mmCIF file with all atom_site columns, C-alpha atoms in Angstrom:
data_model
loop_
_atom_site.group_PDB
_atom_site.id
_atom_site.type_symbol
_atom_site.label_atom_id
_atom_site.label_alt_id
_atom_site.label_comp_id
_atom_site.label_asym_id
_atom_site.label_entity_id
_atom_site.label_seq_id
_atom_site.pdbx_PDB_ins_code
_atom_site.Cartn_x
_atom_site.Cartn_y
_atom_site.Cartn_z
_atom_site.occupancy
_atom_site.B_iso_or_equiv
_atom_site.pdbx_formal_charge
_atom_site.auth_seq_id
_atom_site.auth_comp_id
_atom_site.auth_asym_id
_atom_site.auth_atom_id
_atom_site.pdbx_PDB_model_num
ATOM 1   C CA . UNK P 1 1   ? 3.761  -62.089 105.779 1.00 39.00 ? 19  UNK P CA 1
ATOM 2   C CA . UNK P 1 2   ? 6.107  -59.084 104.675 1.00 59.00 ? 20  UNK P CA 1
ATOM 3   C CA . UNK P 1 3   ? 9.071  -59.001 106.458 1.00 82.00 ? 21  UNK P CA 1
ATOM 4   C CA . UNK P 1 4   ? 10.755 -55.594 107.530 1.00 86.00 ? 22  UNK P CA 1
ATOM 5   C CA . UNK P 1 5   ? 13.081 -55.284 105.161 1.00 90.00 ? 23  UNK P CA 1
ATOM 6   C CA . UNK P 1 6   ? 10.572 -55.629 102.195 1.00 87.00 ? 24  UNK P CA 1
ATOM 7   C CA . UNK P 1 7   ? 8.302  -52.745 103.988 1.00 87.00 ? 25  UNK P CA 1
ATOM 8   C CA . UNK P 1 8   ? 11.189 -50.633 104.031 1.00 90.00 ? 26  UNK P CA 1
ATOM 9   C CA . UNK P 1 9   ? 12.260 -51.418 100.302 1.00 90.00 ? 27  UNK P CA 1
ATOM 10  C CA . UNK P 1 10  ? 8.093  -50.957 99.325  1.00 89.00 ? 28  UNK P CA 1
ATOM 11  C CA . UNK P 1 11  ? 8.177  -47.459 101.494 1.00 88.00 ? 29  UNK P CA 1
ATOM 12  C CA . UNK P 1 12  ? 10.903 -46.138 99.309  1.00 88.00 ? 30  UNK P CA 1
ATOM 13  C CA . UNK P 1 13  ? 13.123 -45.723 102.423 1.00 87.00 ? 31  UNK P CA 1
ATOM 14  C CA . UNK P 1 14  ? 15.868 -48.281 101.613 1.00 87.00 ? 32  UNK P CA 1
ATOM 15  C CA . UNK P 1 15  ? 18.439 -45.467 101.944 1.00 86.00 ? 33  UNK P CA 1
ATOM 16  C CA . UNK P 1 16  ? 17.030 -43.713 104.813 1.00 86.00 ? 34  UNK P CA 1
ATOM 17  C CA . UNK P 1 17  ? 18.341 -43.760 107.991 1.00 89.00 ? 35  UNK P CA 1
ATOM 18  C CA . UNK P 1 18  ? 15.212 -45.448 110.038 1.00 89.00 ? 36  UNK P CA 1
ATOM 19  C CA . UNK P 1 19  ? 13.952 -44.313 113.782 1.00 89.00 ? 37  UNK P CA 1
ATOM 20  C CA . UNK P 1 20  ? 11.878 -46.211 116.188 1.00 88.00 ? 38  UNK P CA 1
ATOM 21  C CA . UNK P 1 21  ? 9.081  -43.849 114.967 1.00 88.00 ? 39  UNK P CA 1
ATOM 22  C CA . UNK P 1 22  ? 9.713  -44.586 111.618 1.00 89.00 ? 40  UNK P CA 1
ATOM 23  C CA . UNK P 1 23  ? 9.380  -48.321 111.939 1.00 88.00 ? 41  UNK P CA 1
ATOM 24  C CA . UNK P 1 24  ? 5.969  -48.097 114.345 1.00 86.00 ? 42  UNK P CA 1
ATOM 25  C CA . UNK P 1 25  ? 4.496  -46.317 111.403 1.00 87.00 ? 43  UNK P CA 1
ATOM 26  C CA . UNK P 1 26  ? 5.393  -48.440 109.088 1.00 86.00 ? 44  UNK P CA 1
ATOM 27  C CA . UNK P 1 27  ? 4.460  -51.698 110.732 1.00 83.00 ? 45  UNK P CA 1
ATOM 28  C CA . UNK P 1 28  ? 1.086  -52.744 111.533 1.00 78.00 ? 46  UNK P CA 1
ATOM 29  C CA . UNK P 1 29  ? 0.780  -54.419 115.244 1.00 77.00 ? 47  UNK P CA 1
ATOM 30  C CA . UNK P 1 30  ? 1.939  -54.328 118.473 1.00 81.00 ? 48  UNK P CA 1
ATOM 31  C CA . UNK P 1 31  ? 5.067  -53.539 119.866 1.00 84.00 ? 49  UNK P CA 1
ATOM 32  C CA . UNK P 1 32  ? 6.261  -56.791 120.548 1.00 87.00 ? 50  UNK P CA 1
ATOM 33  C CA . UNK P 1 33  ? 5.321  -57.832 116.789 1.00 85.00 ? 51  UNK P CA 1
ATOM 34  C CA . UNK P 1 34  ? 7.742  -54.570 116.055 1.00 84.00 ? 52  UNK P CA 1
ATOM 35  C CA . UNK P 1 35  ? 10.339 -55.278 118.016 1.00 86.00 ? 53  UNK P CA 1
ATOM 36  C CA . UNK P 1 36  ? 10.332 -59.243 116.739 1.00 89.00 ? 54  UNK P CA 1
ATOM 37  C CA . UNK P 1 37  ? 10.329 -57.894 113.054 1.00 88.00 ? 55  UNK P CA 1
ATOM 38  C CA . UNK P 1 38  ? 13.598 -56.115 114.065 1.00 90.00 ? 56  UNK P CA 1
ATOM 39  C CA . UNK P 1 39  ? 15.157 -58.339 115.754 1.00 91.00 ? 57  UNK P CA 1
ATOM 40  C CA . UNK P 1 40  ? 14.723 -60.804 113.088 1.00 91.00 ? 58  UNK P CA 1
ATOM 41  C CA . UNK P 1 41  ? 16.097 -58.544 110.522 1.00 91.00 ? 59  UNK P CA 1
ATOM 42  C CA . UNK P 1 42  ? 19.832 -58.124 112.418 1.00 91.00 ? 60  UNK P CA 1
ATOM 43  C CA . UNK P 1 43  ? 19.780 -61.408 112.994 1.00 91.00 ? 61  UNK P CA 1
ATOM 44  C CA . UNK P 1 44  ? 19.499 -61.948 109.109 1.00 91.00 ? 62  UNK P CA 1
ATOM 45  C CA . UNK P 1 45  ? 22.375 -59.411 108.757 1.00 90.00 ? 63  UNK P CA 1
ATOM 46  C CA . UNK P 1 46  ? 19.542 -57.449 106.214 1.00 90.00 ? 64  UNK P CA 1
ATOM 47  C CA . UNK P 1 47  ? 19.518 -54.404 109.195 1.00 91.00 ? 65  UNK P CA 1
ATOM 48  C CA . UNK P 1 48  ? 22.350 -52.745 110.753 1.00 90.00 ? 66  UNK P CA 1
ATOM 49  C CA . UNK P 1 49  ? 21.677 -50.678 114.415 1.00 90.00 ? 67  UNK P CA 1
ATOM 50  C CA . UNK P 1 50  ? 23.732 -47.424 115.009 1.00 90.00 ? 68  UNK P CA 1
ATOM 51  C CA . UNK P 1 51  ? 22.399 -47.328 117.839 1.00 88.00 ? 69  UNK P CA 1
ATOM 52  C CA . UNK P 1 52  ? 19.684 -47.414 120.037 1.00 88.00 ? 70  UNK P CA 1
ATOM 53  C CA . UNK P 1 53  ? 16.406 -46.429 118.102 1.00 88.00 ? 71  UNK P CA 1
ATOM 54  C CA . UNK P 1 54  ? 18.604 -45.272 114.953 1.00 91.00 ? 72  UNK P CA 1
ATOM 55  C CA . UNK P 1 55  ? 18.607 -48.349 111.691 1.00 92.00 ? 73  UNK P CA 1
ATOM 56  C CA . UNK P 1 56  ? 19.203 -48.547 108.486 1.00 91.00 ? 74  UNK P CA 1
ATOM 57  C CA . UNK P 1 57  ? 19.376 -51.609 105.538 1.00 90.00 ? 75  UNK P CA 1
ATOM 58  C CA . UNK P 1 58  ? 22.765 -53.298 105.470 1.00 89.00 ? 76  UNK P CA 1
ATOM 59  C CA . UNK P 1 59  ? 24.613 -52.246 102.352 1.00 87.00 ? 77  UNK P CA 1
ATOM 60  C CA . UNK P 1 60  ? 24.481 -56.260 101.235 1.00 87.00 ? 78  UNK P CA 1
ATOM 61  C CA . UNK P 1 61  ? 20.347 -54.946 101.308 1.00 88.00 ? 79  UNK P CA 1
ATOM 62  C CA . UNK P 1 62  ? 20.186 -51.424 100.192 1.00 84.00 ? 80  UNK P CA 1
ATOM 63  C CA . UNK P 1 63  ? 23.215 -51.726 97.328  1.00 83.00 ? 81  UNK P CA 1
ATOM 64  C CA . UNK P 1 64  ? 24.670 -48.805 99.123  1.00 83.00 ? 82  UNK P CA 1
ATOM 65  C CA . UNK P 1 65  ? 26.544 -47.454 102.306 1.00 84.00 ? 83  UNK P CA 1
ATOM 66  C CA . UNK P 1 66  ? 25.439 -44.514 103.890 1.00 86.00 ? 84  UNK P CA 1
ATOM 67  C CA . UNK P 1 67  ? 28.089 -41.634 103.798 1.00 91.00 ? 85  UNK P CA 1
ATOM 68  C CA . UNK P 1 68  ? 29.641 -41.530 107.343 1.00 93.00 ? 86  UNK P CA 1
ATOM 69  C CA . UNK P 1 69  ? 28.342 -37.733 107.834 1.00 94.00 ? 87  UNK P CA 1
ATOM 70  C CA . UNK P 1 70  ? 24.987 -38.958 107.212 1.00 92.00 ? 88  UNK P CA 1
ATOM 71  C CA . UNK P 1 71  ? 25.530 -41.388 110.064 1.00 93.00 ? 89  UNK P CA 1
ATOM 72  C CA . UNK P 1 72  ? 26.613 -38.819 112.431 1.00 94.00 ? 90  UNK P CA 1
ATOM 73  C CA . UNK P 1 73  ? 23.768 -37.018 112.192 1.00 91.00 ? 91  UNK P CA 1
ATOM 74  C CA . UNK P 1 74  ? 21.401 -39.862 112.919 1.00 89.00 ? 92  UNK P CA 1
ATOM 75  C CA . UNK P 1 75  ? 23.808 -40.721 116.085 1.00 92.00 ? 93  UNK P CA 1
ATOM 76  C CA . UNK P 1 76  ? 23.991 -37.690 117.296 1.00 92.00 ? 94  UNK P CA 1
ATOM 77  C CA . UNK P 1 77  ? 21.161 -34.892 116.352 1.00 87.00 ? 95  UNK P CA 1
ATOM 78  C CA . UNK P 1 78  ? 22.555 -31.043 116.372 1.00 91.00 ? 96  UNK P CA 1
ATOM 79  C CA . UNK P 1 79  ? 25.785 -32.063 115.517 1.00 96.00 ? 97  UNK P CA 1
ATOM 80  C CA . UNK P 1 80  ? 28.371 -31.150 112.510 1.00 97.00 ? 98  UNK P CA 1
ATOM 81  C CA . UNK P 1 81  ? 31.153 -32.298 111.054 1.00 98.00 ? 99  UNK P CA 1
ATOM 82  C CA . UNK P 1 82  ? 34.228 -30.559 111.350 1.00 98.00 ? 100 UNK P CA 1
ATOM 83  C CA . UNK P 1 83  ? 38.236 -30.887 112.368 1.00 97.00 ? 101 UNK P CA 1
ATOM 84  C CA . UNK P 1 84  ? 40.021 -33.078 109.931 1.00 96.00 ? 102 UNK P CA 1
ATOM 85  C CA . UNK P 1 85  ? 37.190 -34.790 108.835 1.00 96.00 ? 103 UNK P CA 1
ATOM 86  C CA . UNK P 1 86  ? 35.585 -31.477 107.478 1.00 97.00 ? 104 UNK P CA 1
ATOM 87  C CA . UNK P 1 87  ? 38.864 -30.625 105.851 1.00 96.00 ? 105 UNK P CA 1
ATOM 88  C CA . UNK P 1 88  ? 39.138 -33.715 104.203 1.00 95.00 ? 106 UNK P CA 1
ATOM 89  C CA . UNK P 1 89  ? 35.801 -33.652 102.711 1.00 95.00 ? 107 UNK P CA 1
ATOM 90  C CA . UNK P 1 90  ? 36.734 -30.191 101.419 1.00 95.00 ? 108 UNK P CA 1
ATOM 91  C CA . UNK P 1 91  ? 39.663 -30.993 99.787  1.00 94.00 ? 109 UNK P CA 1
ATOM 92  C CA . UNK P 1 92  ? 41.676 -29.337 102.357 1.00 95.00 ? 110 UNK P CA 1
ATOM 93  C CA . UNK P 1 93  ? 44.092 -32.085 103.596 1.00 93.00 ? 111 UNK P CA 1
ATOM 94  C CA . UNK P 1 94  ? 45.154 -34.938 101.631 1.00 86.00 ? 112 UNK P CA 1
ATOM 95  C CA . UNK P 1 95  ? 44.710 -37.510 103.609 1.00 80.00 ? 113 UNK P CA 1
ATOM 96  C CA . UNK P 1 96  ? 41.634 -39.371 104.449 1.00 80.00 ? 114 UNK P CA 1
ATOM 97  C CA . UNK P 1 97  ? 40.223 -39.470 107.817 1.00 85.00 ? 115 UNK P CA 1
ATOM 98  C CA . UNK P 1 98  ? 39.855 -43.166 109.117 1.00 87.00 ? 116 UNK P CA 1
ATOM 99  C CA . UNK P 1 99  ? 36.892 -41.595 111.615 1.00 92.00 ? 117 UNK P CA 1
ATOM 100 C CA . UNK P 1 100 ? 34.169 -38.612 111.775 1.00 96.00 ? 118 UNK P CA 1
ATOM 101 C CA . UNK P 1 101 ? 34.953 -35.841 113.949 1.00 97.00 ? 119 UNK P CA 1
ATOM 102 C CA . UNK P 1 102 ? 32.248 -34.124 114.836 1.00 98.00 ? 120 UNK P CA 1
ATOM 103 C CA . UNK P 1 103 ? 31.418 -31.141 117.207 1.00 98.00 ? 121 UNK P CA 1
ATOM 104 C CA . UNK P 1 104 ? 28.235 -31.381 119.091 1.00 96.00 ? 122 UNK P CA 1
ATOM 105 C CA . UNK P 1 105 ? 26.524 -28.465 121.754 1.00 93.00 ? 123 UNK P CA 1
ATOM 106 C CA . UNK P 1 106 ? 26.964 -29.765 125.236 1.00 88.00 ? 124 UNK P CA 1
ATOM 107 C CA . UNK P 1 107 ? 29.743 -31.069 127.341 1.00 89.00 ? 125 UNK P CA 1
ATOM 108 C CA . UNK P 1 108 ? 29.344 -34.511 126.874 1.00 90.00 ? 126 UNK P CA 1
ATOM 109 C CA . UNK P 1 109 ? 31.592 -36.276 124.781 1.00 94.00 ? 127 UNK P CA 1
ATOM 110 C CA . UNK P 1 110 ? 30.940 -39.127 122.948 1.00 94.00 ? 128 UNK P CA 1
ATOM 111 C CA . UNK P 1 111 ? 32.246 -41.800 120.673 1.00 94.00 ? 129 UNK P CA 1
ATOM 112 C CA . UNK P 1 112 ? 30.918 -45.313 118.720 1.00 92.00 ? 130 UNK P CA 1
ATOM 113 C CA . UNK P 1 113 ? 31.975 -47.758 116.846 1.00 89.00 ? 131 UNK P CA 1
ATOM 114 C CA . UNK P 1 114 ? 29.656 -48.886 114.406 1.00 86.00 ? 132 UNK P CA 1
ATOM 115 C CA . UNK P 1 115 ? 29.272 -52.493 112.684 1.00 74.00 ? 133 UNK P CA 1
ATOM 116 C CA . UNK P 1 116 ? 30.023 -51.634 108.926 1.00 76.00 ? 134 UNK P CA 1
ATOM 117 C CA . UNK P 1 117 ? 31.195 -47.950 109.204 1.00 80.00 ? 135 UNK P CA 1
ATOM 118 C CA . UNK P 1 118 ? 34.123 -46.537 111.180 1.00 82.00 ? 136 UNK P CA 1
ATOM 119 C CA . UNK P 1 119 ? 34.433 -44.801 114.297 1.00 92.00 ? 137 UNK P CA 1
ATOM 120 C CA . UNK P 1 120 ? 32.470 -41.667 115.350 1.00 96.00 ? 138 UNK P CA 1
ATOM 121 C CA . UNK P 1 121 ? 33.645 -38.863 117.608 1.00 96.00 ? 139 UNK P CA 1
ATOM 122 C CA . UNK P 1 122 ? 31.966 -36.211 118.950 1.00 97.00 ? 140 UNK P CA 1
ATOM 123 C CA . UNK P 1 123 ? 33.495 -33.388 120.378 1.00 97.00 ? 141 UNK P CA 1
ATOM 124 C CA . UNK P 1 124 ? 32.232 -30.693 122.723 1.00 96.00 ? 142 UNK P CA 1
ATOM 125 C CA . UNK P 1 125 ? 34.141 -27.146 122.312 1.00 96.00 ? 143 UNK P CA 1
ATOM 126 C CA . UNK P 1 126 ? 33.797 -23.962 124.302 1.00 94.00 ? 144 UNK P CA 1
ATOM 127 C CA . UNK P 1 127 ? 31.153 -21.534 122.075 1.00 95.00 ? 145 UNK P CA 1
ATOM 128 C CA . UNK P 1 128 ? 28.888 -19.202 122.710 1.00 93.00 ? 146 UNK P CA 1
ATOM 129 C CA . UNK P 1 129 ? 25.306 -19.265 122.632 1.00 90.00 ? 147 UNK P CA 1
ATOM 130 C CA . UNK P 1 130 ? 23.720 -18.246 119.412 1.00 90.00 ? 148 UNK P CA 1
ATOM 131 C CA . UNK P 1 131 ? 26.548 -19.279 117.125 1.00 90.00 ? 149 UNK P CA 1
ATOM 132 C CA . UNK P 1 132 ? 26.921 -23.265 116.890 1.00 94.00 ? 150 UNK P CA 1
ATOM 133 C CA . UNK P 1 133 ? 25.985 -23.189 113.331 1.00 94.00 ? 151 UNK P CA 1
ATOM 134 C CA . UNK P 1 134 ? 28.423 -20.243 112.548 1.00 95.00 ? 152 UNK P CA 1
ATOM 135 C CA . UNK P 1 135 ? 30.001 -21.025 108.752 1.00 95.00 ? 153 UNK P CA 1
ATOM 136 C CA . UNK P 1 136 ? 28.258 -24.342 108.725 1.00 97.00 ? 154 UNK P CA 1
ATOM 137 C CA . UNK P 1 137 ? 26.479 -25.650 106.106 1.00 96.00 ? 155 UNK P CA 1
ATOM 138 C CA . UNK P 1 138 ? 24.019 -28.228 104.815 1.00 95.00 ? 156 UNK P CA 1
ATOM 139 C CA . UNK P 1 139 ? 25.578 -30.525 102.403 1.00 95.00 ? 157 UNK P CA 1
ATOM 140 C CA . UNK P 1 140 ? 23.329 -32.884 100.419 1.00 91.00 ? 158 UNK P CA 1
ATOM 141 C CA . UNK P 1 141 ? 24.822 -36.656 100.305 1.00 88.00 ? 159 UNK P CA 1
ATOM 142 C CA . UNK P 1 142 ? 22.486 -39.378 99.760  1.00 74.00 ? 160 UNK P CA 1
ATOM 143 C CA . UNK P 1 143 ? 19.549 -37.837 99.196  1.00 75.00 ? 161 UNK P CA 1
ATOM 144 C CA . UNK P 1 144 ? 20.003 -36.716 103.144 1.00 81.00 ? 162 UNK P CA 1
ATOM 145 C CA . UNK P 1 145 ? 21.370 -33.976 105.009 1.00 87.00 ? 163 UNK P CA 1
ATOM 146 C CA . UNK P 1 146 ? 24.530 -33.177 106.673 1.00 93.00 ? 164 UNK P CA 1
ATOM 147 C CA . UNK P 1 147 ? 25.894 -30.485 108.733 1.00 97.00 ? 165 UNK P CA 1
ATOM 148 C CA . UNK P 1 148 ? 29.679 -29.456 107.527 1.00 98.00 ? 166 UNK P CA 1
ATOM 149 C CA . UNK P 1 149 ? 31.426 -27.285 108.946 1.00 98.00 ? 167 UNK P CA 1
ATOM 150 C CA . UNK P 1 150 ? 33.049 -25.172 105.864 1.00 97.00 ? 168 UNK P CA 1
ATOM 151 C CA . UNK P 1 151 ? 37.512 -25.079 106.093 1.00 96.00 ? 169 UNK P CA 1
ATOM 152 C CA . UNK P 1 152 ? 37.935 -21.813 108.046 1.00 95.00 ? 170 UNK P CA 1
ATOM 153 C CA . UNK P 1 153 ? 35.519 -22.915 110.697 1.00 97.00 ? 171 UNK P CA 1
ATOM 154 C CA . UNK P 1 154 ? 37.172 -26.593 111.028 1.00 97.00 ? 172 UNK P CA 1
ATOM 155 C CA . UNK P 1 155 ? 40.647 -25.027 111.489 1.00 95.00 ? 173 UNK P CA 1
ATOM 156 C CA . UNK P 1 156 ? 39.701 -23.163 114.131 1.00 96.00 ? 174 UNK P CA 1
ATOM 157 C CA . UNK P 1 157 ? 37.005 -25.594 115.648 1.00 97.00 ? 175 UNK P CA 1
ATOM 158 C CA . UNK P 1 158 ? 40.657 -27.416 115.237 1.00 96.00 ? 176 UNK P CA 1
ATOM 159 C CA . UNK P 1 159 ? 42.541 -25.078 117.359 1.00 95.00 ? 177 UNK P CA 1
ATOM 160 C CA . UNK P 1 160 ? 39.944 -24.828 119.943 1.00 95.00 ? 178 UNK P CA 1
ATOM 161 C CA . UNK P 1 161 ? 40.142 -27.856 120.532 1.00 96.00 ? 179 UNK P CA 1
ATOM 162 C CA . UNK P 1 162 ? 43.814 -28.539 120.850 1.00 94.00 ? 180 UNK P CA 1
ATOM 163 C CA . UNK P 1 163 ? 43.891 -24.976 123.248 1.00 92.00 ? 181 UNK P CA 1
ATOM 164 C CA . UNK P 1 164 ? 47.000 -24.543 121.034 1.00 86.00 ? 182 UNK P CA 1
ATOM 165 C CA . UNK P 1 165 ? 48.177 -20.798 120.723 1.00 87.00 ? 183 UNK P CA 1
ATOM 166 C CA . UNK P 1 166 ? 47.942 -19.082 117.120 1.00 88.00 ? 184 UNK P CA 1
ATOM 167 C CA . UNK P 1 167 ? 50.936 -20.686 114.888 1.00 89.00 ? 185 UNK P CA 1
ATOM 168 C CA . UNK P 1 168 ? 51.145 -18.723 111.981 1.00 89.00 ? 186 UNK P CA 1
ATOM 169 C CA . UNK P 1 169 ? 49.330 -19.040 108.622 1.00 88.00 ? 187 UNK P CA 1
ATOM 170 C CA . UNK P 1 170 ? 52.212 -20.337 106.652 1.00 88.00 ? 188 UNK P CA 1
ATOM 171 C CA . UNK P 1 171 ? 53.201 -22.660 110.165 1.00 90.00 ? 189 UNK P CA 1
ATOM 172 C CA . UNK P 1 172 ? 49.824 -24.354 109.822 1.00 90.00 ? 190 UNK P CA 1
ATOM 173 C CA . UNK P 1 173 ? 49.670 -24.832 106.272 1.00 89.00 ? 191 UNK P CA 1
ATOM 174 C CA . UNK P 1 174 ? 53.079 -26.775 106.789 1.00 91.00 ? 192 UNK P CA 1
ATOM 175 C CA . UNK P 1 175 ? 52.179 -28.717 109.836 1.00 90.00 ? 193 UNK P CA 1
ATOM 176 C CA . UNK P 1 176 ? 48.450 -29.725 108.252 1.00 91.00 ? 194 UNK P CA 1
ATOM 177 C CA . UNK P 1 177 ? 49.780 -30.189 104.452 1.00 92.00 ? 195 UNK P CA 1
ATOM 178 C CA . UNK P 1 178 ? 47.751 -27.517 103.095 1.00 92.00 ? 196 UNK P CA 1
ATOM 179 C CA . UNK P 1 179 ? 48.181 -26.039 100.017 1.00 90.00 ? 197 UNK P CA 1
ATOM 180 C CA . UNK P 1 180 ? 49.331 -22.033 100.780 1.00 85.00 ? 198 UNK P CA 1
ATOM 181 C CA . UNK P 1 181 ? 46.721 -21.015 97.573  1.00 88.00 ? 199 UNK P CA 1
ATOM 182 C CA . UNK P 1 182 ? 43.749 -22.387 99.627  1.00 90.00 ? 200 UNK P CA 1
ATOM 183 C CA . UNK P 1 183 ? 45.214 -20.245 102.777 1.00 87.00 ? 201 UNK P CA 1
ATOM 184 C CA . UNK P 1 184 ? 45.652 -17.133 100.890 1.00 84.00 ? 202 UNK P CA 1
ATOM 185 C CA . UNK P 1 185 ? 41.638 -17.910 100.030 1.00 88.00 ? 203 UNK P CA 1
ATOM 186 C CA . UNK P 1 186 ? 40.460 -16.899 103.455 1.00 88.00 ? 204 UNK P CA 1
ATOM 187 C CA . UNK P 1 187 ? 38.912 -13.840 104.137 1.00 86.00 ? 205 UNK P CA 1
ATOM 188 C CA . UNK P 1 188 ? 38.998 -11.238 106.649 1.00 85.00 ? 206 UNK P CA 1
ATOM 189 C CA . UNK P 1 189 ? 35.357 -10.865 106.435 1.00 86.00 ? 207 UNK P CA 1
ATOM 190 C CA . UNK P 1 190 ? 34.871 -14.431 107.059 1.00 87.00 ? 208 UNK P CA 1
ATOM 191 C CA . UNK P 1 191 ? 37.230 -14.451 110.283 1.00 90.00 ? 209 UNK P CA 1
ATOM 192 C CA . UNK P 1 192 ? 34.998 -11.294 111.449 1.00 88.00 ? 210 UNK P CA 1
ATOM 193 C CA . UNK P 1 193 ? 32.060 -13.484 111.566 1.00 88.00 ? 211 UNK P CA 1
ATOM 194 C CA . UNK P 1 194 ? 33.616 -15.753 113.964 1.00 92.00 ? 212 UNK P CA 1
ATOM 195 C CA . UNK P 1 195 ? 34.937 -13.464 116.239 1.00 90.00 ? 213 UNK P CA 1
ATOM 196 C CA . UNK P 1 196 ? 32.378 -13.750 119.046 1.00 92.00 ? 214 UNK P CA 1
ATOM 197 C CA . UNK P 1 197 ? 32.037 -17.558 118.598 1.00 94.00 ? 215 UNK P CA 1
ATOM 198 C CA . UNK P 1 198 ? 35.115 -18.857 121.137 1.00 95.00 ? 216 UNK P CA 1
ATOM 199 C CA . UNK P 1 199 ? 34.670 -18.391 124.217 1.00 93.00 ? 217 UNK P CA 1
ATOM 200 C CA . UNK P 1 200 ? 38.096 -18.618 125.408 1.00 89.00 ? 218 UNK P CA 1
ATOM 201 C CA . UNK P 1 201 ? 40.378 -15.516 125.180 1.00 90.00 ? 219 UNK P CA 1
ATOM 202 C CA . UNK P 1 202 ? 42.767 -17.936 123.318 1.00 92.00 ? 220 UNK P CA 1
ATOM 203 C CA . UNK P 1 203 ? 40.630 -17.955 120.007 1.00 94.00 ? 221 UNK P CA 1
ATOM 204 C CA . UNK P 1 204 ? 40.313 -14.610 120.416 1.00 92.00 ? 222 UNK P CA 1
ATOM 205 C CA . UNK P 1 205 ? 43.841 -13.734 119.983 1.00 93.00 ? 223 UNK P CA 1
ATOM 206 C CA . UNK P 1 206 ? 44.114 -16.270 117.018 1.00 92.00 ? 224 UNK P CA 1
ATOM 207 C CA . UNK P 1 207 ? 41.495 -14.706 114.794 1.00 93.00 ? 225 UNK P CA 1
ATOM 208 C CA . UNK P 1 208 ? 43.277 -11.634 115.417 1.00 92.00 ? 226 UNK P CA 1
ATOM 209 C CA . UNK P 1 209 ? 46.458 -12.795 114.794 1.00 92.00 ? 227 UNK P CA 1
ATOM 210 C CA . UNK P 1 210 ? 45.060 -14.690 111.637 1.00 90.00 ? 228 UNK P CA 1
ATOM 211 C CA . UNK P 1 211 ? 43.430 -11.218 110.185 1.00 89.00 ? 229 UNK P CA 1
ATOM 212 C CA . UNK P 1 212 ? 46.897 -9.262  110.901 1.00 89.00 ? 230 UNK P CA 1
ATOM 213 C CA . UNK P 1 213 ? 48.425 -12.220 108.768 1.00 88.00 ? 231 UNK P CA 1
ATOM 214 C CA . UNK P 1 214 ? 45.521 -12.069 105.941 1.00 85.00 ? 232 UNK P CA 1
ATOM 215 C CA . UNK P 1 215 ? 46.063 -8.495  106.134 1.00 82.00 ? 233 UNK P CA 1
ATOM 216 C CA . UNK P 1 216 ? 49.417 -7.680  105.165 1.00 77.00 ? 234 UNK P CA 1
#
């Protein structure tokens, strides 16, 4: 009899990111004979669970780890990366993240520690309706799909969520270790665009601020 992991490796999915879904239409049987396959397979250390009704091969299996942004995704659907974790990944800050911040729509907030990866956190912020996905974009990483949110938009997603008041361009780039050419690369245009995002007056007064700074 094939076991899971084989019917994974034969479906082509050995990288995927696997749902409950997934796995019923891949396995012949009952439910019970599904949920013994699985089973089996953690047990043998061959499948890792992100959590409930989210899998994937073990690394040991598959000959590779997913990229952490990839595993956000699957833990949290409608999510995207952003904060220091999107700034990071952008070559903003020079240090490396030891978790994925993430901003998700909602109030909940969430976080998990997953066997083989790192910790996840997701965020909620105070937007607007109709502009979660504001300078967000989809970046390809093992042949999946993440949502990232691009530098401008993490710095402020950043600021949001601190409720700090606006420190200064030069301030920031001091306190966060970013290089002052990659500041002096924003543009007013793109600050316009996420004017109506914030709801707080706060943000508000920051993109201004940030425009008067780009400005002169």
């Amino acid at each position: 009899m094939e076991t899971l992991t084989e019917s994974i490796i034969a479906a082509g999915w050995a990288e995927r990111i696997l749902t409950e879904g997934q796995l019923a239409r891949l396995l012949d049987g009952t439910a019970q004979r599904r949920y013994n396959l699985v089973n089996r397979a953690l047990h043998r250390g061959e499948l890792v669970r992100l959590r409930r009704g989210r899998y994937r091969l073990a690394a040991s299996v598959s000959g590779k780890l997913a990229h952490p942004f990839v595993v956000a995704q699957a833990l949290r659907s409608g999510s995207y990366v952003s904060f220091e974790s999107a700034l990071s990944f952008h070559g903003w800050i020079p240090e490396a993240v030891p978790m994925t911040l993430c901003v998700v729509p909602g109030r909940r907030r969430e976080e998990f520690e997953v066997p083989q990866f790192q910790t996840f956190r997701f965020l909620p912020l105070a937007l607007n309706p109709g502009f979660f996905l504001e300078a967000v974009e989809r970046v390809q990483l093992d042949e999946q799909v993440a949502l990232v949110a691009r530098p401008l938009r993490a710095l402020l997603d950043r600021l949001c969520l601190l409720k700090r008041d606006w420190p200064g361009l030069m301030e920031l780039a001091w306190e966060m270790r970013i290089d002052p050419d990659l500041m002096a690369s924003l543009r007013r245009d793109d600050l316009e665009a996420l004017r109506p995002l914030y709801r707080h007056g706060r943000m508000r007064a920051a993109i201004e601020a940030m425009e008067r700074e780009l400005a002169s």
